[in-house]
Amino acid sequence: MFLEPHFKGQRSGWIEVICGSMFSGKTEELIRRLKRAKIANQKVEIFKPKVDKRYDDANVVSHDANSILSTPIEHSSKLLLLTEGVNVVGIDEAQFFDMDLPENVQKLALRGLRIIIAGLDMDFKGRPFGPMPNLLAIAEYITKVHAICPHCGNLATHSYRLTDEGDTVVLGEKDRYEPRCRTCYHMGNILDLRVNNEKGEKKNK
Ligand code: ZN
């Protein structure tokens, strides 16, 4: 479990990243940290990208409905305007933000703010997702959380898409994705390729 660092004297800002696959509990961990800061009377604000409309517009909502109010914003530069007097900034679904997010959160950290970012580290093709790799590079603290692979029970690191939509951003939940370990993820891709090839061969006949 992530434990906040102890400080002596002047507190400076820093960046934390919580990453992992879908269904790994990233948002739950973000909410846990933010709620504890709130209890300590720190001023907390939470932001998410406007693209994520799966749930209630004004909420960061995790899958167990343990939610905190959040502000949807179109561009990460808005963070600089909306965090006056704030101590702790939470950012959910960071993978959907613009590529200026790392630069903008660095500015906030330099102002002395604590930034806690949650996001998918890989897209459904296993590629680093949006600004996440850059955020991981600049963060002081990184927590990688894991789901459980429903096929073998190992730790799941990948988000496997159950449908054959090709876009990188396809919002969905258990109807569209499942967490998988590296082996089951790759086995699934090989099987999908075979099925698609067979479909193609049939079409060509
Ligand atoms: Zn597995």
Short mmCIF file of C-alpha atoms in Angstrom, two decimals, residues 16-22 24-27 30 91-97 101 116-123 129 131-133 135-136 143-145 159:
data_model
loop_
_atom_site.label_atom_id
_atom_site.label_comp_id
_atom_site.label_asym_id
_atom_site.label_seq_id
_atom_site.Cartn_x
_atom_site.Cartn_y
_atom_site.Cartn_z
CA GLU A 16 2.08 10.41 -7.89
CA VAL A 17 0.87 8.07 -10.65
CA ILE A 18 -1.43 5.10 -10.13
CA CYS A 19 -1.47 2.94 -13.27
CA GLY A 20 -2.64 -0.48 -14.37
CA SER A 21 -5.12 -2.32 -16.59
CA MET A 22 -8.87 -2.01 -16.51
CA SER A 24 -7.31 -3.08 -11.38
CA GLY A 25 -8.71 -0.61 -8.83
CA LYS A 26 -6.89 2.55 -9.99
CA THR A 27 -9.79 4.91 -9.31
CA LEU A 30 -7.13 7.50 -6.17
CA ILE A 91 -6.74 13.41 -12.03
CA ASP A 92 -8.70 10.38 -13.25
CA GLU A 93 -8.60 8.67 -16.68
CA ALA A 94 -5.37 10.54 -17.43
CA GLN A 95 -4.74 8.44 -20.57
CA PHE A 96 -7.47 10.41 -22.38
CA PHE A 97 -5.88 13.81 -21.67
CA LEU A 101 -0.73 17.16 -19.24
CA ILE A 116 -2.32 12.23 -7.82
CA ILE A 117 -2.92 10.83 -11.30
CA ALA A 118 -4.77 7.60 -12.18
CA GLY A 119 -4.81 6.13 -15.68
CA LEU A 120 -4.49 3.13 -17.97
CA ASP A 121 -0.83 2.52 -18.75
CA MET A 122 -1.60 0.50 -21.92
CA ASP A 123 -4.36 0.60 -24.53
CA PHE A 129 -1.50 5.04 -23.66
CA PRO A 131 0.45 10.94 -21.95
CA MET A 132 0.82 8.08 -19.42
CA PRO A 133 4.44 7.05 -20.27
CA LEU A 135 3.73 11.03 -16.63
CA LEU A 136 5.38 7.85 -15.33
CA THR A 143 2.02 2.53 -8.02
CA LYS A 144 1.14 -0.17 -10.52
CA VAL A 145 -2.03 -1.98 -9.51
CA SER A 159 -6.90 -4.85 -21.02
#
